[in-house]
Amino acid sequence: MLVSFQSPVAGLIGKLEYNGKFYIRKMHGKYILQRCPNRKSHTPTPRERANQQQFIKQYRKTKQ
């Protein structure tokens, strides 16, 4: 669903509420309203798990 904003709001990205079921993103210069994916019962595939572990290894903050 395309979104148009009234003045003085120029644009918005993200959720409007913490527990909201929808979020707004910008794609190709247009704002789009989308439903948040339900990931509660999702079990990651081995490939997804490997990507998660690689991300953790690369971006984990080291304690000083």
PDB file of C-alpha atoms in Angstrom:
ATOM      1  CA  MET A   1       0.000   0.000   0.000  1.00  0.00           C
ATOM      2  CA  LEU A   2       1.460   3.381  -0.971  1.00  0.00           C
ATOM      3  CA  VAL A   3       1.569   6.052   1.735  1.00  0.00           C
ATOM      4  CA  SER A   4       1.324   9.830   1.305  1.00  0.00           C
ATOM      5  CA  PHE A   5       2.148  12.202   4.162  1.00  0.00           C
ATOM      6  CA  GLN A   6       0.485  15.486   5.062  1.00  0.00           C
ATOM      7  CA  SER A   7       2.531  18.572   5.817  1.00  0.00           C
ATOM      8  CA  PRO A   8       4.694  19.094   7.962  1.00  0.00           C
ATOM      9  CA  VAL A   9       5.738  15.401   7.946  1.00  0.00           C
ATOM     10  CA  ALA A  10       8.066  14.768   4.999  1.00  0.00           C
ATOM     11  CA  GLY A  11       8.566  11.053   5.549  1.00  0.00           C
ATOM     12  CA  LEU A  12       8.782   8.243   8.050  1.00  0.00           C
ATOM     13  CA  ILE A  13      10.560   4.896   8.195  1.00  0.00           C
ATOM     14  CA  GLY A  14       9.911   2.124  10.729  1.00  0.00           C
ATOM     15  CA  LYS A  15       7.122   1.157  13.104  1.00  0.00           C
ATOM     16  CA  LEU A  16       4.667   3.693  14.471  1.00  0.00           C
ATOM     17  CA  GLU A  17       4.079   1.657  17.652  1.00  0.00           C
ATOM     18  CA  TYR A  18       6.351  -0.760  19.507  1.00  0.00           C
ATOM     19  CA  ASN A  19       3.868  -3.630  19.171  1.00  0.00           C
ATOM     20  CA  GLY A  20       2.529  -2.449  15.818  1.00  0.00           C
ATOM     21  CA  LYS A  21       1.679  -4.962  13.112  1.00  0.00           C
ATOM     22  CA  PHE A  22       2.737  -2.653  10.273  1.00  0.00           C
ATOM     23  CA  TYR A  23       5.855  -0.692   9.343  1.00  0.00           C
ATOM     24  CA  ILE A  24       6.712   1.935   6.734  1.00  0.00           C
ATOM     25  CA  ARG A  25       9.691   1.721   4.400  1.00  0.00           C
ATOM     26  CA  LYS A  26      10.953   3.702   1.436  1.00  0.00           C
ATOM     27  CA  MET A  27      11.517   1.863  -1.833  1.00  0.00           C
ATOM     28  CA  HIS A  28      12.386   3.503  -5.147  1.00  0.00           C
ATOM     29  CA  GLY A  29      11.481   6.940  -3.759  1.00  0.00           C
ATOM     30  CA  LYS A  30       7.990   5.876  -2.593  1.00  0.00           C
ATOM     31  CA  TYR A  31       6.811   5.109   0.929  1.00  0.00           C
ATOM     32  CA  ILE A  32       5.200   1.697   1.400  1.00  0.00           C
ATOM     33  CA  LEU A  33       3.169   0.339   4.315  1.00  0.00           C
ATOM     34  CA  GLN A  34       3.802  -3.378   4.965  1.00  0.00           C
ATOM     35  CA  ARG A  35       2.723  -5.966   7.498  1.00  0.00           C
ATOM     36  CA  CYS A  36       5.472  -7.144   9.857  1.00  0.00           C
ATOM     37  CA  PRO A  37       6.447 -10.786   9.330  1.00  0.00           C
ATOM     38  CA  ASN A  38       5.456 -13.253  12.055  1.00  0.00           C
ATOM     39  CA  ARG A  39       8.692 -15.035  12.998  1.00  0.00           C
ATOM     40  CA  LYS A  40       7.574 -16.569  16.327  1.00  0.00           C
ATOM     41  CA  SER A  41       7.406 -20.187  15.155  1.00  0.00           C
ATOM     42  CA  HIS A  42      10.195 -19.885  12.559  1.00  0.00           C
ATOM     43  CA  THR A  43      13.130 -22.263  12.917  1.00  0.00           C
ATOM     44  CA  PRO A  44      16.221 -21.031  11.078  1.00  0.00           C
ATOM     45  CA  THR A  45      17.635 -23.116   8.276  1.00  0.00           C
ATOM     46  CA  PRO A  46      21.285 -24.211   8.505  1.00  0.00           C
ATOM     47  CA  ARG A  47      22.180 -21.438   6.066  1.00  0.00           C
ATOM     48  CA  GLU A  48      20.382 -18.797   8.145  1.00  0.00           C
ATOM     49  CA  ARG A  49      22.082 -20.092  11.307  1.00  0.00           C
ATOM     50  CA  ALA A  50      25.499 -19.854   9.601  1.00  0.00           C
ATOM     51  CA  ASN A  51      24.766 -16.275   8.539  1.00  0.00           C
ATOM     52  CA  GLN A  52      23.770 -15.396  12.102  1.00  0.00           C
ATOM     53  CA  GLN A  53      26.967 -16.871  13.508  1.00  0.00           C
ATOM     54  CA  GLN A  54      29.091 -15.069  10.913  1.00  0.00           C
ATOM     55  CA  PHE A  55      27.364 -11.765  11.766  1.00  0.00           C
ATOM     56  CA  ILE A  56      27.957 -12.323  15.503  1.00  0.00           C
ATOM     57  CA  LYS A  57      31.624 -13.092  14.908  1.00  0.00           C
ATOM     58  CA  GLN A  58      32.126 -10.006  12.773  1.00  0.00           C
ATOM     59  CA  TYR A  59      30.154  -7.424  14.754  1.00  0.00           C
ATOM     60  CA  ARG A  60      30.255  -8.569  18.406  1.00  0.00           C
ATOM     61  CA  LYS A  61      31.691  -5.868  20.632  1.00  0.00           C
ATOM     62  CA  THR A  62      34.778  -6.914  22.573  1.00  0.00           C
ATOM     63  CA  LYS A  63      34.889  -6.218  26.311  1.00  0.00           C
ATOM     64  CA  GLN A  64      37.560  -3.766  27.345  1.00  0.00           C
TER      65      GLN A  64
END
